[in-house]
Coordinates of C-alpha atoms in Angstrom, one line a residue:
Chain A
X18 CA 7.1 -119.0 -61.9
X19 CA 5.2 -122.2 -62.5
X20 CA 6.9 -123.3 -65.7
X21 CA 7.2 -127.1 -65.7
X22 CA 10.3 -129.0 -66.4
X23 CA 8.9 -130.4 -69.7
X24 CA 8.3 -126.9 -70.9
X25 CA 11.8 -125.8 -70.4
X26 CA 13.4 -128.7 -72.1
X27 CA 11.2 -127.9 -75.0
X28 CA 11.0 -131.5 -76.2
X29 CA 7.2 -131.3 -75.9
X30 CA 7.0 -128.3 -78.2
X31 CA 7.7 -130.5 -81.2
X32 CA 4.7 -132.7 -80.6
X33 CA 2.1 -132.2 -83.4
X34 CA -0.2 -129.9 -81.5
X35 CA -1.3 -127.9 -84.6
X36 CA -4.8 -129.4 -84.7
X37 CA -5.6 -128.3 -81.1
X38 CA -4.7 -124.7 -82.1
X39 CA -6.8 -124.9 -85.2
X40 CA -9.8 -126.4 -83.5
X41 CA -10.1 -123.7 -80.8
X42 CA -11.6 -120.9 -82.9
X43 CA -13.8 -123.2 -84.9
X44 CA -15.4 -124.8 -81.9
X45 CA -15.9 -121.4 -80.3
X46 CA -17.6 -120.2 -83.5
X47 CA -20.0 -123.1 -83.5
X48 CA -20.8 -122.4 -79.8
X49 CA -21.6 -118.8 -80.9
X50 CA -24.0 -120.0 -83.6
X51 CA -25.6 -122.4 -81.2
X52 CA -26.0 -119.8 -78.5
X53 CA -27.4 -117.2 -81.0
X54 CA -29.9 -119.7 -82.3
X55 CA -31.0 -120.8 -78.8
X56 CA -31.3 -117.2 -77.6
X57 CA -33.3 -116.2 -80.6
X58 CA -35.7 -119.1 -80.3
X59 CA -36.1 -118.5 -76.5
X60 CA -36.7 -114.9 -77.2
X61 CA -39.3 -115.6 -79.8
X62 CA -41.1 -118.0 -77.4
X63 CA -40.8 -115.5 -74.6
X64 CA -42.4 -112.8 -76.8
X65 CA -45.3 -115.1 -77.8
X66 CA -45.9 -116.2 -74.3
X67 CA -45.8 -112.7 -73.0
X68 CA -48.3 -111.6 -75.6
X69 CA -50.6 -114.5 -74.8
X70 CA -50.5 -114.7 -71.0
X71 CA -52.1 -112.2 -68.6
X72 CA -55.3 -111.1 -66.9
X73 CA -57.0 -111.7 -70.2
X74 CA -55.6 -114.8 -71.7
X75 CA -55.3 -115.0 -75.5
X76 CA -54.5 -118.5 -76.9
X77 CA -51.2 -118.7 -78.7
X78 CA -52.9 -119.6 -81.9
X79 CA -55.0 -116.5 -81.8
X80 CA -52.0 -114.3 -81.2
X81 CA -50.3 -115.8 -84.3
X82 CA -53.4 -115.5 -86.4
X83 CA -53.9 -111.9 -85.4
X84 CA -50.3 -111.0 -86.2
X85 CA -50.7 -112.8 -89.6
X86 CA -53.8 -110.8 -90.3
X87 CA -52.1 -107.5 -89.5
X88 CA -49.1 -108.1 -91.7
X89 CA -51.4 -109.3 -94.5
X90 CA -50.5 -113.0 -94.5
X91 CA -54.0 -114.5 -94.0
X92 CA -55.0 -115.2 -90.4
X93 CA -58.0 -113.4 -88.9
X94 CA -58.9 -110.6 -86.6
X95 CA -59.8 -111.4 -82.9
X96 CA -62.9 -110.1 -81.2
X97 CA -62.8 -106.4 -80.2
X98 CA -61.5 -106.9 -76.6
X99 CA -58.9 -109.5 -77.6
X100 CA -57.6 -107.4 -80.5
X101 CA -57.4 -104.3 -78.3
X102 CA -55.6 -106.1 -75.4
X103 CA -53.1 -107.7 -77.8
X104 CA -52.3 -104.6 -79.9
X105 CA -52.7 -101.8 -77.4
X106 CA -51.5 -103.4 -74.2
X107 CA -49.5 -106.5 -74.6
X108 CA -47.4 -105.9 -77.8
X109 CA -46.2 -102.4 -77.0
X110 CA -45.1 -103.8 -73.7
X111 CA -43.3 -106.7 -75.3
X112 CA -41.7 -104.3 -77.7
X113 CA -40.6 -102.0 -74.9
X114 CA -39.2 -105.0 -72.9
X115 CA -37.2 -106.0 -76.0
X116 CA -35.8 -102.5 -76.6
X117 CA -35.0 -101.9 -72.9
X118 CA -33.5 -105.3 -72.4
X119 CA -31.4 -105.2 -75.5
X120 CA -30.1 -101.7 -74.6
X121 CA -29.2 -102.7 -71.1
X122 CA -27.4 -105.9 -72.1
X123 CA -25.5 -104.3 -74.9
X124 CA -24.6 -101.2 -72.8
X125 CA -23.2 -103.6 -70.1
X126 CA -21.0 -105.5 -72.6
X127 CA -19.8 -102.2 -74.2
X128 CA -19.0 -100.6 -70.8
X129 CA -17.1 -103.6 -69.6
X130 CA -15.1 -103.5 -72.8
X131 CA -14.4 -99.7 -72.7
X132 CA -13.4 -99.7 -69.1
X133 CA -11.5 -103.0 -69.5
X134 CA -13.3 -104.0 -66.4
X135 CA -15.8 -106.8 -65.8
X136 CA -17.7 -104.9 -63.2
X137 CA -18.6 -101.9 -65.2
X138 CA -22.4 -101.8 -65.6
X139 CA -24.7 -98.8 -66.0
X140 CA -26.5 -99.6 -62.8
X141 CA -23.5 -100.4 -60.6
X142 CA -21.4 -97.4 -61.5
X143 CA -24.2 -94.9 -61.4
X144 CA -24.9 -94.2 -65.1
X145 CA -28.5 -95.3 -64.8
X146 CA -28.9 -93.1 -61.7
X147 CA -27.4 -90.2 -63.5
X148 CA -29.8 -90.7 -66.4
X149 CA -32.6 -91.0 -63.9
X150 CA -31.8 -87.5 -62.5
X151 CA -32.4 -86.1 -66.0
X152 CA -35.7 -88.0 -66.4
X153 CA -36.9 -87.1 -62.9
X154 CA -36.0 -83.5 -63.5
X155 CA -38.1 -83.6 -66.7
X156 CA -41.1 -85.1 -64.8
X157 CA -40.8 -82.9 -61.7
X158 CA -40.4 -79.6 -63.6
X159 CA -43.1 -80.6 -66.0
X160 CA -40.9 -80.0 -69.0
X161 CA -42.4 -80.9 -72.4
X162 CA -40.5 -78.9 -75.0
X163 CA -39.4 -82.1 -76.9
X164 CA -42.9 -83.5 -76.7
X165 CA -42.9 -87.3 -76.3
X166 CA -39.1 -87.3 -76.4
X167 CA -38.6 -84.9 -73.5
X168 CA -37.8 -87.6 -70.8
X169 CA -35.6 -89.5 -73.2
X170 CA -33.6 -86.4 -74.2
X171 CA -33.1 -85.4 -70.6
X172 CA -32.1 -88.9 -69.6
X173 CA -29.6 -88.9 -72.4
X174 CA -28.0 -85.6 -71.5
X175 CA -27.7 -86.5 -67.9
X176 CA -26.5 -90.0 -68.7
X177 CA -23.9 -88.7 -71.0
X178 CA -22.6 -86.2 -68.4
X179 CA -22.5 -89.1 -65.8
X180 CA -20.6 -91.4 -68.1
X181 CA -18.0 -88.8 -68.9
X182 CA -17.7 -87.9 -65.2
X183 CA -17.3 -91.5 -64.1
X184 CA -14.8 -92.2 -66.9
X185 CA -12.6 -89.2 -66.1
X186 CA -12.8 -89.7 -62.3
X187 CA -12.1 -93.4 -62.2
X188 CA -9.2 -93.6 -64.7
X189 CA -5.6 -93.1 -64.0
X190 CA -2.6 -94.0 -66.2
X191 CA -4.9 -95.4 -68.9
X192 CA -6.5 -98.0 -66.6
X193 CA -9.5 -98.2 -64.4
X194 CA -9.0 -100.0 -61.2
X195 CA -12.0 -102.0 -59.9
X196 CA -11.9 -100.3 -56.5
X197 CA -11.7 -96.8 -57.9
X198 CA -14.6 -97.6 -60.3
X199 CA -16.9 -99.0 -57.6
X200 CA -16.1 -96.2 -55.2
X201 CA -16.8 -93.7 -58.0
X202 CA -20.0 -95.5 -58.6
X203 CA -21.0 -95.2 -54.9
X204 CA -20.3 -91.5 -54.9
X205 CA -22.2 -90.9 -58.2
X206 CA -25.1 -93.0 -57.0
X207 CA -25.3 -91.1 -53.7
X208 CA -25.1 -87.7 -55.5
X209 CA -27.7 -88.8 -58.1
X210 CA -29.9 -90.0 -55.2
X211 CA -29.7 -86.7 -53.5
X212 CA -30.6 -84.8 -56.7
X213 CA -33.6 -87.1 -57.3
X214 CA -34.6 -86.5 -53.6
X215 CA -34.4 -82.8 -54.2
X216 CA -36.6 -83.0 -57.2
X217 CA -39.1 -85.1 -55.4
X218 CA -39.1 -82.6 -52.5
X219 CA -40.2 -79.9 -54.9
X220 CA -42.7 -82.0 -56.9
X221 CA -46.4 -82.1 -56.3
X222 CA -48.2 -85.3 -55.2
X223 CA -49.2 -86.5 -58.7
X224 CA -45.6 -86.1 -59.9
X225 CA -44.3 -87.9 -56.8
X226 CA -46.4 -90.9 -57.6
X227 CA -45.3 -90.9 -61.2
X228 CA -41.7 -90.6 -60.2
X229 CA -41.8 -93.3 -57.5
X230 CA -43.4 -95.9 -59.8
X231 CA -41.1 -95.0 -62.6
X232 CA -38.1 -95.3 -60.3
X233 CA -38.9 -98.8 -59.2
X234 CA -38.5 -99.9 -62.8
X235 CA -41.6 -101.0 -64.6
X236 CA -42.9 -101.4 -68.1
X237 CA -46.6 -101.2 -67.0
X238 CA -47.2 -97.8 -68.7
X239 CA -46.1 -99.2 -72.1
X240 CA -47.8 -97.6 -75.1
X241 CA -46.8 -97.3 -78.8
X242 CA -45.9 -93.6 -78.4
X243 CA -43.5 -94.7 -75.6
X244 CA -42.0 -97.3 -77.8
X245 CA -41.5 -94.7 -80.5
X246 CA -39.9 -92.3 -77.9
X247 CA -37.0 -94.7 -77.2
X248 CA -36.8 -96.4 -80.5
X249 CA -34.4 -94.0 -82.2
X250 CA -31.9 -93.9 -79.2
X251 CA -32.0 -97.7 -78.7
X252 CA -31.8 -98.6 -82.4
X253 CA -29.0 -96.2 -83.1
X254 CA -27.0 -97.6 -80.2
X255 CA -27.7 -101.2 -81.0
X256 CA -26.8 -100.7 -84.7
X257 CA -23.5 -98.9 -84.1
X258 CA -22.2 -101.1 -81.3
X259 CA -21.3 -104.3 -83.3
X260 CA -19.0 -102.3 -85.6
X261 CA -16.6 -101.7 -82.7
X262 CA -16.4 -105.4 -81.5
X263 CA -13.1 -106.1 -83.0
X264 CA -11.5 -102.9 -81.7
X265 CA -12.9 -103.7 -78.2
X266 CA -11.1 -107.0 -78.4
X267 CA -7.8 -105.1 -79.0
X268 CA -8.6 -102.7 -76.3
X269 CA -8.4 -105.6 -73.8
X270 CA -4.6 -105.4 -74.3
X271 CA -4.6 -101.9 -72.9
X272 CA -4.7 -98.5 -74.5
X273 CA -1.2 -98.3 -75.9
X274 CA -1.0 -101.8 -77.3
X275 CA -4.4 -101.2 -78.9
X276 CA -3.0 -98.0 -80.5
X277 CA 0.1 -100.0 -81.7
X278 CA -2.4 -102.3 -83.5
X279 CA -3.9 -99.4 -85.3
X280 CA -6.9 -98.5 -83.1
X281 CA -7.6 -94.8 -82.8
X282 CA -8.3 -95.2 -79.1
X283 CA -9.5 -91.7 -78.5
X284 CA -12.1 -91.9 -81.2
X285 CA -13.2 -95.4 -80.1
X286 CA -13.7 -94.2 -76.6
X287 CA -15.8 -91.1 -77.5
X288 CA -18.0 -93.1 -79.9
X289 CA -18.6 -95.9 -77.4
X290 CA -19.2 -93.6 -74.4
X291 CA -21.9 -91.9 -76.6
X292 CA -23.4 -95.2 -77.5
X293 CA -23.5 -96.3 -73.9
X294 CA -25.2 -93.0 -72.9
X295 CA -27.7 -93.5 -75.8
X296 CA -28.6 -97.1 -74.7
X297 CA -28.8 -96.3 -71.0
X298 CA -30.9 -93.2 -71.6
X299 CA -33.3 -95.3 -73.8
X300 CA -33.7 -97.9 -71.1
X301 CA -33.9 -95.5 -68.1
X302 CA -36.3 -93.0 -69.8
X303 CA -39.1 -95.5 -70.1
X304 CA -38.4 -98.2 -67.5
X305 CA -36.6 -96.5 -64.6
X306 CA -33.6 -98.1 -63.0
X307 CA -33.3 -101.8 -63.9
X308 CA -30.0 -102.9 -62.6
X309 CA -27.9 -106.0 -63.0
X310 CA -29.1 -107.0 -66.5
X311 CA -26.0 -105.4 -68.0
X312 CA -23.8 -107.3 -65.6
X313 CA -25.5 -110.6 -65.5
X314 CA -26.0 -111.2 -69.3
X315 CA -22.5 -110.4 -70.6
X316 CA -20.9 -112.5 -67.7
X317 CA -23.0 -115.5 -68.5
X318 CA -22.2 -115.2 -72.2
X319 CA -18.5 -114.8 -71.5
X320 CA -18.6 -118.0 -69.5
X321 CA -20.3 -119.8 -72.3
X322 CA -18.4 -118.5 -75.3
X323 CA -15.3 -116.6 -74.1
X324 CA -14.7 -112.9 -74.1
X325 CA -14.7 -112.2 -77.9
X326 CA -16.8 -109.1 -78.5
X327 CA -17.9 -110.0 -81.9
X328 CA -20.4 -112.4 -80.3
X329 CA -20.6 -110.8 -76.9
X330 CA -22.0 -107.4 -78.0
X331 CA -24.9 -108.6 -80.2
X332 CA -25.3 -111.6 -78.0
X333 CA -25.7 -109.5 -74.9
X334 CA -28.4 -107.4 -76.7
X335 CA -30.2 -110.7 -77.5
X336 CA -29.7 -112.1 -74.0
X337 CA -30.7 -108.8 -72.3
X338 CA -33.9 -108.7 -74.4
X339 CA -34.7 -112.3 -73.3
X340 CA -34.1 -111.6 -69.6
X341 CA -36.4 -108.5 -69.7
X342 CA -39.2 -110.2 -71.7
X343 CA -39.1 -113.2 -69.3
X344 CA -38.7 -110.9 -66.3
X345 CA -41.6 -108.7 -67.3
X346 CA -43.8 -111.8 -67.9
X347 CA -42.9 -113.0 -64.4
X348 CA -43.5 -109.5 -62.8
X349 CA -47.0 -109.5 -64.3
X350 CA -48.0 -113.0 -63.5
X351 CA -46.3 -114.2 -60.3
X352 CA -48.4 -112.1 -57.9
X353 CA -51.4 -111.5 -60.3
X354 CA -53.6 -109.6 -60.3
X355 CA -51.0 -107.3 -58.6
X356 CA -47.8 -106.5 -60.5
X357 CA -44.3 -106.5 -59.1
X358 CA -42.0 -103.7 -60.2
X359 CA -39.6 -105.1 -62.8
X360 CA -36.6 -103.3 -61.3
X361 CA -37.2 -104.9 -58.0
X362 CA -37.4 -108.3 -59.6
X363 CA -34.1 -108.0 -61.5
X364 CA -32.3 -106.7 -58.4
X365 CA -33.8 -109.6 -56.4
X366 CA -32.1 -112.1 -58.7
X367 CA -29.2 -109.9 -59.8
X368 CA -27.8 -109.1 -56.4
X369 CA -27.1 -112.7 -55.3
X370 CA -25.5 -113.3 -58.7
X371 CA -23.3 -110.3 -58.1
X372 CA -22.3 -111.8 -54.8
X373 CA -21.6 -115.2 -56.3
X374 CA -19.5 -113.4 -58.9
X375 CA -17.4 -111.8 -56.2
X376 CA -16.9 -115.0 -54.4
X377 CA -16.0 -116.9 -57.6
X378 CA -13.5 -114.3 -58.7
X379 CA -11.9 -114.2 -55.3
X380 CA -11.5 -118.0 -55.3
X381 CA -10.2 -118.2 -58.8
X382 CA -7.8 -115.2 -59.0
X383 CA -7.7 -113.8 -55.5
X384 CA -10.1 -110.9 -56.2
X385 CA -9.9 -108.0 -58.6
X386 CA -6.9 -105.8 -59.0
Chain B
X29 CA -13.5 -111.5 -103.9
X30 CA -10.6 -109.1 -103.7
X31 CA -12.5 -106.3 -105.5
X32 CA -15.5 -106.8 -103.3
X33 CA -13.3 -106.4 -100.2
X34 CA -11.7 -103.3 -101.7
X35 CA -15.1 -101.8 -102.4
X36 CA -16.1 -102.1 -98.7
X37 CA -12.8 -101.0 -97.3
X38 CA -13.6 -97.9 -95.3
X39 CA -10.4 -96.2 -96.1
X40 CA -7.5 -97.3 -98.2
X41 CA -4.3 -97.5 -96.3
X42 CA -0.8 -97.2 -97.8
X43 CA 0.8 -100.6 -97.4
X44 CA 4.5 -100.5 -96.5
X45 CA 6.7 -101.2 -99.4
X46 CA 9.7 -103.6 -99.0
X47 CA 12.8 -101.7 -97.8
X48 CA 16.4 -102.3 -98.8
X49 CA 18.6 -103.7 -96.1
X50 CA 20.5 -100.9 -94.5
X51 CA 18.0 -98.1 -95.1
X52 CA 16.8 -96.4 -92.0
X53 CA 13.5 -97.9 -90.5
X54 CA 13.3 -95.4 -87.7
X55 CA 15.2 -92.2 -87.1
X56 CA 15.2 -90.0 -84.0
X57 CA 16.8 -86.6 -84.3
X58 CA 17.4 -84.2 -81.5
X59 CA 14.8 -85.9 -79.4
X60 CA 13.9 -84.2 -76.1
X61 CA 11.1 -85.3 -73.7
X62 CA 10.1 -83.8 -70.4
X63 CA 7.8 -85.8 -68.1
X64 CA 6.6 -83.4 -65.4
X65 CA 9.7 -81.6 -64.1
X66 CA 12.1 -84.2 -65.2
X67 CA 14.1 -84.0 -68.5
X68 CA 13.8 -87.7 -69.4
X69 CA 15.4 -87.5 -72.8
X70 CA 17.8 -84.8 -73.8
X71 CA 18.7 -84.3 -77.5
X72 CA 18.9 -88.0 -78.5
X73 CA 19.9 -89.1 -82.0
X74 CA 19.4 -92.7 -82.9
X75 CA 18.7 -94.5 -86.2
X76 CA 17.8 -98.2 -86.5
X77 CA 18.4 -99.6 -90.0
X78 CA 16.6 -102.4 -91.7
X79 CA 18.5 -105.6 -91.0
X80 CA 20.0 -104.7 -87.6
X81 CA 19.4 -105.3 -84.0
X82 CA 19.9 -102.2 -81.8
X83 CA 20.1 -102.8 -78.0
X84 CA 19.2 -100.0 -75.6
X85 CA 20.9 -100.5 -72.3
X86 CA 21.5 -98.4 -69.2
X87 CA 20.6 -98.1 -65.5
X88 CA 17.0 -97.7 -64.2
X89 CA 15.6 -94.4 -65.1
X90 CA 18.1 -93.6 -67.8
X91 CA 15.3 -93.1 -70.3
X92 CA 15.3 -96.4 -72.2
X93 CA 11.6 -97.1 -72.1
X94 CA 10.8 -93.4 -72.8
X95 CA 13.1 -93.5 -75.9
X96 CA 11.3 -96.7 -77.1
X97 CA 7.9 -95.1 -76.5
X98 CA 9.1 -92.0 -78.5
X99 CA 10.3 -94.3 -81.3
X100 CA 6.9 -96.0 -81.2
X101 CA 5.2 -92.6 -81.6
X102 CA 3.4 -93.1 -78.3
X103 CA 4.4 -89.7 -77.0
X104 CA 5.0 -86.4 -78.6
X105 CA 8.5 -85.2 -78.0
X106 CA 9.1 -81.7 -76.6
X107 CA 11.5 -81.1 -79.4
X108 CA 13.1 -83.1 -82.2
X109 CA 11.5 -85.5 -84.5
X110 CA 10.9 -89.2 -85.1
X111 CA 10.7 -90.5 -88.6
X112 CA 9.3 -93.9 -89.3
X113 CA 9.7 -95.5 -92.8
X114 CA 10.9 -92.1 -94.1
X115 CA 8.0 -90.0 -92.9
X116 CA 7.5 -88.0 -89.7
X117 CA 5.7 -90.3 -87.2
X118 CA 3.0 -87.8 -86.7
X119 CA 2.2 -87.9 -90.5
X120 CA 1.0 -91.5 -90.3
X121 CA -2.4 -92.5 -89.1
X122 CA -2.7 -95.1 -86.3
X123 CA -3.7 -97.9 -88.8
X124 CA -0.8 -97.0 -91.1
X125 CA 1.7 -96.9 -88.2
X126 CA 0.5 -100.4 -87.1
X127 CA 1.6 -101.8 -90.5
X128 CA 5.1 -100.4 -90.0
X129 CA 6.0 -100.9 -86.4
X130 CA 5.1 -103.4 -83.7
X131 CA 5.7 -102.8 -80.0
X132 CA 6.1 -105.2 -77.1
X133 CA 5.2 -103.4 -73.9
X134 CA 7.0 -104.0 -70.6
X135 CA 4.1 -105.7 -68.9
X136 CA 1.6 -108.0 -70.7
X137 CA -1.9 -107.3 -69.3
X138 CA -5.2 -108.4 -70.6
X139 CA -8.6 -107.3 -69.2
X140 CA -10.5 -110.4 -70.3
X141 CA -9.4 -114.1 -70.4
X142 CA -9.0 -114.5 -74.1
X143 CA -7.4 -117.8 -75.2
X144 CA -3.8 -117.6 -76.1
X145 CA -4.4 -118.1 -79.8
X146 CA -6.9 -115.2 -80.0
X147 CA -4.3 -113.0 -78.2
X148 CA -1.7 -113.8 -80.8
X149 CA -4.2 -113.3 -83.6
X150 CA -4.9 -109.8 -82.3
X151 CA -1.4 -109.0 -83.8
X152 CA -3.0 -109.6 -87.3
X153 CA -5.7 -106.9 -86.8
X154 CA -3.7 -104.2 -88.7
X155 CA -3.8 -106.3 -91.8
X156 CA -7.5 -106.9 -91.9
X157 CA -8.9 -105.8 -95.2
X158 CA -5.6 -105.8 -97.0
X159 CA -4.2 -108.4 -99.4
X160 CA -1.8 -109.7 -96.7
X161 CA -4.8 -110.8 -94.6
X162 CA -4.4 -114.2 -96.3
X163 CA -1.1 -114.6 -94.3
X164 CA -3.0 -114.5 -91.0
X165 CA -3.1 -118.2 -90.2
X166 CA 0.5 -118.8 -91.3
X167 CA 1.7 -115.8 -89.4
X168 CA -0.1 -116.8 -86.2
X169 CA 1.1 -120.4 -86.4
X170 CA 4.7 -119.4 -87.1
X171 CA 4.8 -116.8 -84.3
X172 CA 3.4 -119.3 -81.8
X173 CA 5.9 -122.0 -82.9
X174 CA 8.8 -119.6 -82.7
X175 CA 8.0 -118.5 -79.1
X176 CA 7.1 -122.1 -78.1
X177 CA 3.5 -121.3 -77.0
X178 CA 1.7 -123.5 -79.4
X179 CA 1.2 -126.1 -76.7
X180 CA -1.1 -123.8 -74.7
X181 CA -2.9 -122.2 -77.6
X182 CA -6.3 -123.0 -76.2
X183 CA -5.6 -122.0 -72.6
X184 CA -6.9 -118.6 -71.3
X185 CA -4.1 -116.0 -71.1
X186 CA -4.9 -115.2 -67.5
X187 CA -4.1 -118.8 -66.5
X188 CA -0.5 -118.5 -67.7
X189 CA 2.7 -117.8 -65.6
X190 CA 4.5 -114.5 -66.0
X191 CA 7.1 -116.0 -68.4
X192 CA 4.5 -117.7 -70.5
X193 CA 2.5 -114.4 -70.7
X194 CA 5.6 -112.6 -71.9
X195 CA 6.2 -115.1 -74.7
X196 CA 2.6 -114.9 -75.8
X197 CA 2.9 -111.1 -75.9
X198 CA 6.0 -111.5 -78.0
X199 CA 4.2 -114.0 -80.3
X200 CA 1.5 -111.3 -80.9
X201 CA 4.2 -108.8 -81.8
X202 CA 5.8 -111.3 -84.2
X203 CA 2.5 -112.1 -85.8
X204 CA 2.1 -108.4 -86.7
X205 CA 5.0 -108.8 -89.1
X206 CA 5.9 -105.1 -89.1
X207 CA 9.3 -104.1 -90.6
X208 CA 10.2 -102.4 -87.3
X209 CA 10.0 -104.2 -84.0
X210 CA 10.3 -102.3 -80.7
X211 CA 10.7 -104.5 -77.7
X212 CA 10.7 -103.3 -74.1
X213 CA 12.6 -105.7 -71.9
X214 CA 11.4 -108.9 -73.7
X215 CA 13.6 -111.1 -71.5
X216 CA 12.7 -109.7 -68.1
X217 CA 10.4 -112.5 -67.0
X218 CA 12.0 -115.4 -68.9
X219 CA 14.2 -118.3 -67.9
X220 CA 17.6 -118.8 -69.4
X221 CA 16.5 -120.9 -72.4
X222 CA 13.8 -118.5 -73.4
X223 CA 16.0 -115.4 -73.0
X224 CA 18.3 -116.9 -75.6
X225 CA 15.3 -117.9 -77.7
X226 CA 13.9 -114.4 -77.8
X227 CA 17.2 -112.9 -78.8
X228 CA 17.7 -115.5 -81.5
X229 CA 14.3 -114.5 -82.8
X230 CA 15.5 -110.9 -82.9
X231 CA 18.5 -112.0 -85.0
X232 CA 16.3 -114.0 -87.3
X233 CA 14.0 -111.0 -87.9
X234 CA 17.0 -108.8 -88.6
X235 CA 18.4 -111.4 -91.0
X236 CA 15.0 -111.3 -92.7
X237 CA 15.4 -107.6 -93.2
X238 CA 13.5 -106.1 -90.3
X239 CA 14.9 -103.5 -87.9
X240 CA 14.8 -104.5 -84.2
X241 CA 15.2 -102.1 -81.3
X242 CA 15.3 -103.9 -78.0
X243 CA 15.6 -102.6 -74.4
X244 CA 17.8 -105.0 -72.4
X245 CA 19.0 -105.2 -68.8
X246 CA 21.3 -108.1 -69.4
X247 CA 24.5 -106.6 -70.9
X248 CA 25.8 -110.1 -71.8
X249 CA 22.7 -110.7 -74.0
X250 CA 23.2 -107.3 -75.6
X251 CA 26.9 -108.0 -76.3
X252 CA 26.1 -111.4 -77.8
X253 CA 23.2 -110.5 -80.0
X254 CA 23.1 -106.8 -80.9
X255 CA 24.7 -105.3 -83.9
X256 CA 24.9 -102.0 -82.1
X257 CA 24.2 -101.0 -78.5
X258 CA 23.2 -97.6 -77.2
X259 CA 24.2 -96.9 -73.6
X260 CA 21.8 -94.4 -72.1
X261 CA 22.8 -92.3 -69.2
X262 CA 20.6 -89.6 -67.7
X263 CA 18.5 -89.1 -70.8
X264 CA 21.4 -89.0 -73.2
X265 CA 23.2 -91.6 -75.3
X266 CA 26.6 -91.9 -73.7
X267 CA 27.9 -94.2 -76.3
X268 CA 26.6 -95.9 -79.5
X269 CA 28.3 -98.6 -81.5
X270 CA 29.1 -102.3 -81.8
X271 CA 29.0 -103.8 -78.3
X272 CA 32.6 -104.9 -78.2
X273 CA 33.7 -101.3 -78.8
X274 CA 31.1 -99.7 -76.5
X275 CA 31.1 -102.0 -73.5
X276 CA 34.2 -100.9 -71.7
X277 CA 34.7 -101.3 -68.0
X278 CA 35.3 -97.6 -67.6
X279 CA 32.1 -96.5 -69.3
X280 CA 29.8 -99.1 -67.8
X281 CA 31.3 -98.6 -64.3
X282 CA 30.6 -94.9 -64.5
X283 CA 27.1 -95.2 -66.0
X284 CA 25.9 -97.9 -63.6
X285 CA 27.9 -96.6 -60.6
X286 CA 29.1 -100.1 -60.1
X287 CA 32.6 -101.3 -61.0
X288 CA 32.5 -104.0 -63.7
X289 CA 35.1 -106.1 -65.4
X290 CA 34.8 -106.7 -69.1
X291 CA 36.8 -109.5 -70.8
X292 CA 36.4 -111.6 -74.0
X293 CA 34.8 -115.0 -73.9
X294 CA 37.7 -117.5 -74.2
X295 CA 36.1 -119.3 -77.2
X296 CA 33.8 -116.8 -79.0
X297 CA 35.5 -113.5 -78.1
X298 CA 32.1 -111.9 -77.2
X299 CA 32.5 -109.4 -74.3
X300 CA 31.5 -110.8 -70.9
X301 CA 30.5 -108.2 -68.3
X302 CA 30.8 -109.1 -64.7
X303 CA 30.3 -106.8 -61.7
X304 CA 33.4 -106.5 -59.5
X305 CA 32.6 -108.5 -56.3
X306 CA 34.4 -108.5 -53.0
X307 CA 35.2 -111.9 -51.5

């Protein structure tokens, strides 16, 4: 017990500390507004830069003018090459980066809330790998019965099964311990890796190339049909998620206390597990395994603005989108004309962050329970 | 503004109506609970009325926490029934139950480092979208003042000591302002001053017309503050009544398997319970 003498005598309690208490939520709210505004502006700038920069440079002014032209607000068309590069190559890619990033960031924040565990992330605990098994199966077996949506649908089903599996395996007594969760993740990742290996073993050469590139995590194959293929999943997930923010806050108290405060915990869990599967499937289906975004973004936002989910959930979507747009721009330009796989890049920066996080938590609270 | 809010309320909840003092807030009848192979509760009858403090005492494993959990509608009894606010507990939805009973769990845990004030404010969640939402700020401030946690309102919950966490958890329960409070060992982590403080709060809530059921290990506290005490022994209520009638050396000695002496306080007459010690 570290209660001080002052505290026990209680004389301090009478000091007029009301204003401090009142000021806390207000200042946190203005931080939230500031962060939202900053993130939005940075995201807009990132999108514009990403649309402008590349092997064929398009001046920013031309990008704006072409967009204006298309939505019927004046401006003017570019030359044929420019118009084609911008609208058939760059913009679908930007749109895809936005969707994938927002999905990953949001899925990370939701998972951490549902598991009550700051290390839950689709990549770390194997959900992405699980969804990848579905996607690889669709490619390797040459399945097409849902048309454009085949890979997404398979990724969703496999992702959903994996979330449910991890959830039931890693919980005991209404809690998820970090060690159990991480070990479950290791097992799931290993098993998913084996299944993917099997599918690759049975695939032909063309399919293997397709799978390998897709697995490294990349947005280089972006087209409008691909954007459309993930849009329903990602949008549904992103729109549903914010409605559960307040309940996620309560869930931080534990399952029983949340129920005592009127949360239908079973329903909340089922809905959110579905949403996480939707979001992860959307991201994995088009971009392969891009890890650490769902870990890094919510953590940084929690440090900046506290753990309240009303900002964290939409904020993580915004932040995730920013990270991926910027990451994809870097992946395309750093080693130009070659292109780095995006998943490699995020892991390159994400892993040290993960390590730093472990060290920091160990120092501050003696590790995770 | 009100009508607008009503329009967008997803589902209308039935708000609790004020209850007359002395009417039953929670009733358990013939309650039996099995956990695994063990009969944890065996045909327990207990009623807590509006305006009274009922203490549940007994040795470890006697079934106190299980009884409290059953009263809170956390677990479905093998047989028997729990009625809250006149209706079977199972007939209420989770949001409706939250307006009628608040529960303090034994251990206060929090997955993320929310600031103390936000934790207390979580107690107001059940009232969101109702007309009593307007009380939110007042209820939070009053609960924090009563439990003496106002001073660290802005500190993260995870940075508090065990006793401070326990008081913040209690403040959250108080802020909920439910007519039935179920407290599981609220004094376990507290120092002398705050133990007394917590039980005084229980008395105040009872005086204001709430029913309070509290699990206590300290028989002295139970004797001093409870209107009635239930002594649990092996899943049954061995004795139920006013503490000065129930707390006899014979009964407590048998239930706790530890000889005790009970004698009245020289000034107040409240029973004092002291283990018989050899020296």
